[in-house]
Short mmCIF file of C-alpha atoms in Angstrom, two decimals:
data_model
loop_
_atom_site.label_atom_id
_atom_site.label_comp_id
_atom_site.label_asym_id
_atom_site.label_seq_id
_atom_site.Cartn_x
_atom_site.Cartn_y
_atom_site.Cartn_z
CA MET A 6 66.68 -23.42 -5.89
CA ASP A 7 68.40 -20.13 -5.19
CA VAL A 8 65.81 -17.34 -5.27
CA ALA A 9 68.30 -14.78 -6.60
CA ASP A 10 67.53 -13.82 -10.20
CA LYS A 11 64.44 -16.04 -10.23
CA VAL A 12 60.87 -14.95 -10.97
CA ALA A 13 58.19 -15.40 -8.32
CA VAL A 14 54.43 -15.13 -8.79
CA VAL A 15 52.62 -14.45 -5.51
CA ALA A 16 48.82 -14.71 -5.50
CA GLY A 17 47.34 -12.71 -2.66
CA GLY A 18 50.46 -10.58 -2.56
CA ALA A 19 48.84 -7.25 -1.67
CA SER A 20 48.54 -7.83 2.07
CA GLY A 21 49.29 -10.03 5.04
CA LEU A 22 51.34 -13.17 4.47
CA GLY A 23 51.56 -12.65 0.72
CA ARG A 24 52.90 -9.13 1.09
CA ALA A 25 55.64 -10.37 3.42
CA VAL A 26 56.55 -13.09 0.91
CA CYS A 27 56.87 -10.53 -1.91
CA ALA A 28 59.16 -8.33 0.19
CA ASP A 29 61.35 -11.21 1.36
CA LEU A 30 61.82 -12.77 -2.08
CA ALA A 31 62.58 -9.37 -3.61
CA LYS A 32 65.10 -8.65 -0.84
CA HIS A 33 66.93 -11.83 -1.80
CA GLY A 34 67.08 -11.02 -5.49
CA ALA A 35 63.90 -12.33 -7.07
CA ALA A 36 61.69 -10.49 -9.52
CA VAL A 37 58.12 -10.56 -8.25
CA ALA A 38 54.70 -10.51 -9.88
CA VAL A 39 52.23 -9.33 -7.23
CA LEU A 40 48.82 -10.82 -8.01
CA ASP A 41 45.74 -9.75 -6.07
CA ARG A 42 42.09 -8.85 -6.55
CA ASP A 43 43.01 -5.56 -4.83
CA GLY A 44 44.74 -3.92 -7.76
CA ASN A 45 45.65 -0.76 -5.87
CA GLY A 46 47.15 -2.76 -3.02
CA ALA A 47 49.13 -4.89 -5.46
CA ARG A 48 50.52 -1.77 -7.15
CA GLU A 49 51.52 -0.32 -3.79
CA VAL A 50 53.49 -3.46 -2.97
CA ALA A 51 55.08 -3.68 -6.42
CA ASP A 52 56.09 -0.01 -6.41
CA ALA A 53 58.12 -0.59 -3.24
CA LEU A 54 60.15 -3.45 -4.75
CA PRO A 55 63.13 -3.18 -7.12
CA ARG A 56 61.82 -5.54 -9.83
CA ALA A 57 58.10 -6.13 -9.63
CA ILE A 58 54.83 -5.82 -11.47
CA ALA A 59 51.28 -5.74 -10.15
CA VAL A 60 48.42 -7.64 -11.78
CA GLU A 61 44.81 -7.42 -10.67
CA ILE A 62 43.43 -10.93 -10.72
CA ASP A 63 40.40 -13.08 -9.98
CA VAL A 64 41.82 -16.45 -8.90
CA THR A 65 38.50 -18.16 -9.66
CA ASP A 66 38.58 -17.10 -13.32
CA ALA A 67 40.67 -19.17 -15.74
CA GLU A 68 41.24 -16.38 -18.27
CA SER A 69 42.21 -13.88 -15.58
CA VAL A 70 44.89 -16.23 -14.23
CA GLU A 71 46.20 -17.18 -17.66
CA THR A 72 46.55 -13.49 -18.52
CA ALA A 73 48.34 -12.75 -15.24
CA ILE A 74 50.91 -15.51 -15.69
CA ALA A 75 51.46 -14.43 -19.29
CA GLU A 76 52.13 -10.88 -18.06
CA ALA A 77 54.71 -12.19 -15.59
CA VAL A 78 56.46 -14.17 -18.33
CA ASP A 79 56.35 -11.19 -20.69
CA ALA A 80 57.84 -8.92 -18.02
CA PHE A 81 60.55 -11.21 -16.65
CA GLY A 82 60.96 -14.09 -19.10
CA ALA A 83 59.88 -17.01 -16.91
CA VAL A 84 58.15 -18.22 -13.75
CA HIS A 85 60.25 -20.17 -11.24
CA VAL A 86 58.33 -19.78 -7.97
CA ASN A 87 54.59 -19.67 -7.33
CA VAL A 88 53.32 -18.87 -3.83
CA ASN A 89 49.57 -18.94 -3.24
CA THR A 90 48.24 -17.08 -0.21
CA ALA A 91 44.92 -15.77 -1.55
CA GLY A 92 41.99 -16.91 0.52
CA VAL A 93 38.83 -16.03 2.42
CA SER A 94 37.11 -17.26 5.55
CA SER A 95 33.43 -17.61 6.34
CA GLY A 96 31.95 -18.70 9.64
CA ALA A 97 28.72 -20.70 9.62
CA LYS A 98 27.37 -23.79 11.32
CA LEU A 99 26.04 -26.56 9.09
CA VAL A 100 22.67 -26.13 10.81
CA SER A 101 21.86 -23.04 12.87
CA ARG A 102 18.55 -22.62 14.72
CA GLY A 103 17.11 -25.38 12.59
CA GLU A 104 18.13 -23.79 9.30
CA PRO A 105 20.73 -25.33 6.98
CA ALA A 106 23.82 -23.38 6.03
CA SER A 107 24.03 -21.56 2.71
CA LEU A 108 25.37 -23.84 -0.02
CA GLU A 109 26.47 -20.79 -1.99
CA ASP A 110 28.62 -19.56 0.89
CA PHE A 111 30.30 -22.96 1.12
CA ARG A 112 30.94 -23.01 -2.62
CA ARG A 113 32.38 -19.48 -2.54
CA VAL A 114 34.98 -20.36 0.11
CA VAL A 115 36.00 -23.60 -1.59
CA ASP A 116 36.06 -21.89 -4.99
CA ILE A 117 38.45 -19.18 -3.84
CA ASN A 118 40.64 -21.11 -1.41
CA LEU A 119 40.94 -24.49 -3.12
CA CYS A 120 39.88 -24.07 -6.74
CA GLY A 121 41.52 -20.63 -6.95
CA THR A 122 44.83 -22.03 -5.73
CA PHE A 123 44.59 -24.91 -8.20
CA ASN A 124 43.80 -22.41 -10.95
CA VAL A 125 46.96 -20.38 -10.32
CA MET A 126 49.29 -23.33 -9.79
CA ARG A 127 48.13 -25.14 -12.94
CA VAL A 128 49.09 -22.17 -15.14
CA ALA A 129 52.24 -21.31 -13.19
CA ALA A 130 53.44 -24.91 -13.29
CA ALA A 131 52.92 -25.09 -17.04
CA ALA A 132 55.19 -22.05 -17.36
CA MET A 133 57.78 -23.64 -15.05
CA LEU A 134 57.99 -26.75 -17.19
CA ARG A 135 59.21 -24.59 -20.07
CA ASN A 136 62.26 -23.48 -18.04
CA GLU A 137 65.70 -24.90 -18.57
CA PRO A 138 66.66 -26.88 -15.43
CA ASP A 139 69.22 -25.31 -13.11
CA GLY A 140 72.36 -27.06 -11.92
CA GLY A 141 70.31 -29.17 -9.52
CA GLY A 142 67.78 -30.13 -12.17
CA GLU A 143 65.09 -27.81 -10.83
CA ARG A 144 62.65 -25.86 -12.94
CA GLY A 145 60.25 -24.51 -10.35
CA VAL A 146 58.65 -24.61 -6.90
CA VAL A 147 55.00 -24.20 -5.90
CA ILE A 148 54.05 -23.37 -2.29
CA ASN A 149 50.42 -23.30 -1.22
CA THR A 150 48.93 -21.95 2.01
CA ALA A 151 46.70 -24.24 4.06
CA SER A 152 45.90 -23.63 7.75
CA GLY A 153 45.90 -25.29 11.12
CA ALA A 154 42.15 -25.44 10.51
CA ALA A 155 42.85 -28.18 7.98
CA PHE A 156 43.58 -30.41 10.99
CA GLU A 157 41.62 -28.88 13.90
CA GLY A 158 38.78 -26.92 12.41
CA GLN A 159 36.57 -25.19 14.92
CA ILE A 160 32.79 -25.24 15.00
CA GLY A 161 31.55 -22.99 12.20
CA GLN A 162 34.67 -23.48 10.06
CA ALA A 163 33.37 -26.31 7.88
CA ALA A 164 33.91 -24.51 4.57
CA TYR A 165 37.27 -23.00 5.52
CA SER A 166 38.61 -26.23 7.02
CA ALA A 167 37.47 -28.32 4.07
CA SER A 168 39.08 -25.95 1.58
CA LYS A 169 42.38 -25.91 3.49
CA ALA A 170 42.42 -29.68 3.98
CA GLY A 171 41.96 -29.95 0.22
CA LEU A 172 45.18 -27.98 -0.27
CA VAL A 173 47.07 -30.41 1.99
CA GLY A 174 45.80 -33.29 -0.13
CA LEU A 175 46.64 -31.53 -3.38
CA ALA A 176 50.42 -31.53 -2.92
CA LEU A 177 51.36 -35.21 -3.14
CA PRO A 178 49.59 -36.20 -6.37
CA VAL A 179 50.91 -33.11 -8.16
CA ALA A 180 54.44 -33.62 -6.79
CA ARG A 181 54.29 -37.20 -8.07
CA GLU A 182 53.09 -35.95 -11.45
CA PHE A 183 56.13 -33.68 -11.71
CA ALA A 184 58.66 -36.30 -10.57
CA GLY A 185 61.64 -36.16 -12.93
CA LYS A 186 60.48 -32.82 -14.35
CA GLY A 187 62.13 -30.56 -11.78
CA VAL A 188 59.04 -29.01 -10.15
CA ARG A 189 58.31 -29.40 -6.41
CA VAL A 190 55.01 -28.73 -4.62
CA ASN A 191 54.79 -27.95 -0.90
CA THR A 192 52.28 -26.59 1.59
CA ILE A 193 52.51 -24.40 4.68
CA ALA A 194 49.79 -24.60 7.33
CA PRO A 195 50.12 -21.38 9.36
CA GLY A 196 48.54 -20.97 12.75
CA LEU A 197 47.53 -17.63 14.23
CA PHE A 198 49.37 -14.76 12.54
CA ASP A 199 49.41 -11.02 13.10
CA THR A 200 47.91 -10.03 9.77
CA PRO A 201 45.61 -7.06 9.04
CA MET A 202 42.64 -9.35 9.70
CA ALA A 203 43.90 -10.10 13.23
CA ALA A 204 44.81 -6.45 13.80
CA GLY A 205 41.16 -5.48 13.42
CA LEU A 206 39.98 -7.80 16.19
CA PRO A 207 39.03 -6.51 19.65
CA GLU A 208 41.87 -6.84 22.15
CA ALA A 209 39.95 -9.41 24.19
CA VAL A 210 39.56 -11.61 21.12
CA ARG A 211 43.26 -11.27 20.26
CA ALA A 212 44.16 -12.24 23.82
CA GLY A 213 41.96 -15.30 23.54
CA LEU A 214 43.74 -16.36 20.35
CA VAL A 215 47.16 -15.86 21.90
CA SER A 216 46.15 -18.02 24.87
CA MET A 217 45.87 -21.01 22.52
CA VAL A 218 49.48 -20.67 21.34
CA THR A 219 51.98 -22.89 23.13
CA GLU A 220 55.46 -21.37 22.69
CA PRO A 221 56.33 -18.65 21.92
CA GLN A 222 52.95 -17.41 23.16
CA ARG A 223 52.24 -14.69 20.63
CA LEU A 224 50.81 -14.34 17.16
CA GLY A 225 53.15 -15.27 14.35
CA GLU A 226 54.85 -12.54 12.33
CA PRO A 227 54.31 -12.51 8.55
CA ASP A 228 58.09 -12.32 8.12
CA GLU A 229 58.35 -15.72 9.80
CA PHE A 230 56.01 -17.18 7.21
CA ALA A 231 58.01 -15.53 4.42
CA ARG A 232 61.27 -16.98 5.70
CA LEU A 233 59.79 -20.48 5.64
CA VAL A 234 58.64 -19.93 2.06
CA ARG A 235 62.16 -18.99 1.04
CA SER A 236 63.63 -21.95 2.92
CA MET A 237 61.27 -24.31 1.10
CA VAL A 238 62.30 -22.83 -2.22
CA GLU A 239 65.98 -23.14 -1.40
CA ASN A 240 65.90 -26.68 0.03
CA ALA A 241 65.62 -29.09 -2.90
CA TYR A 242 64.81 -32.08 -0.67
CA ILE A 243 61.51 -30.68 0.61
CA ASN A 244 58.75 -31.99 -1.65
CA ALA A 245 55.06 -32.85 -1.13
CA GLU A 246 55.43 -31.70 2.47
CA CYS A 247 52.99 -29.80 4.68
CA VAL A 248 54.77 -27.84 7.40
CA ARG A 249 52.75 -26.52 10.31
CA LEU A 250 54.00 -23.07 11.27
CA ASP A 251 52.01 -22.48 14.44
CA ALA A 252 54.17 -22.56 17.61
CA ALA A 253 52.42 -25.82 18.59
CA THR A 254 48.96 -24.23 18.48
CA ARG A 255 46.12 -26.72 18.56
CA MET A 256 42.74 -25.09 18.13
CA SER A 257 39.94 -25.90 20.54
CA ALA A 258 36.49 -26.91 19.30
CA ARG A 259 35.20 -23.35 19.74
#
């Protein structure tokens, strides 16, 4: 699917990987709906793009998501691409100093990362199915963001790893559901990227992260993630795939 003149909905678009995706898709001719719980940040991103709107959203709330997708359709007439980058992390051992981890903290991470992604894609996909197919028979593309932690979660990452592994498992059954309907579902599992979260880390911690990267030995650039998103949209033969974008990083246990 050519991204030019298509409509993309990016959840988590106000910063980091999502912000880079919004900029890249807009640069290549897409209209963009920037969805984020940070309404001011979303508006800042949208204001810098030629055809964009900003919508403040709670990905865990069904009505909030349904309203956001409806606003995108009202503004641009359709939804063709949905990229989900919204997520949170929380570090906690299952048992620490004899005390069990907080069940509420676990639920919060899974609710935002896994259930929130499902919430956005279910509404976006329903809008895609109303599109007329393009010359290749495509109506839409969904791309979700997992993590290398889905495969090599470190100690203390139980909630985060479980939520990201759930996203890897989500793609195939949904892709099979949409077989013959022109909607593809893919996943990217990024490694260590130079996002605002990483920028706030002490230099020694950043150096430790970089030391785990194989080649090139540096943090990934958000633009590199955005280019892979666009490539997945454009390549009609990529479906139900999870691509690790991590420069061969394999996380240690700690």
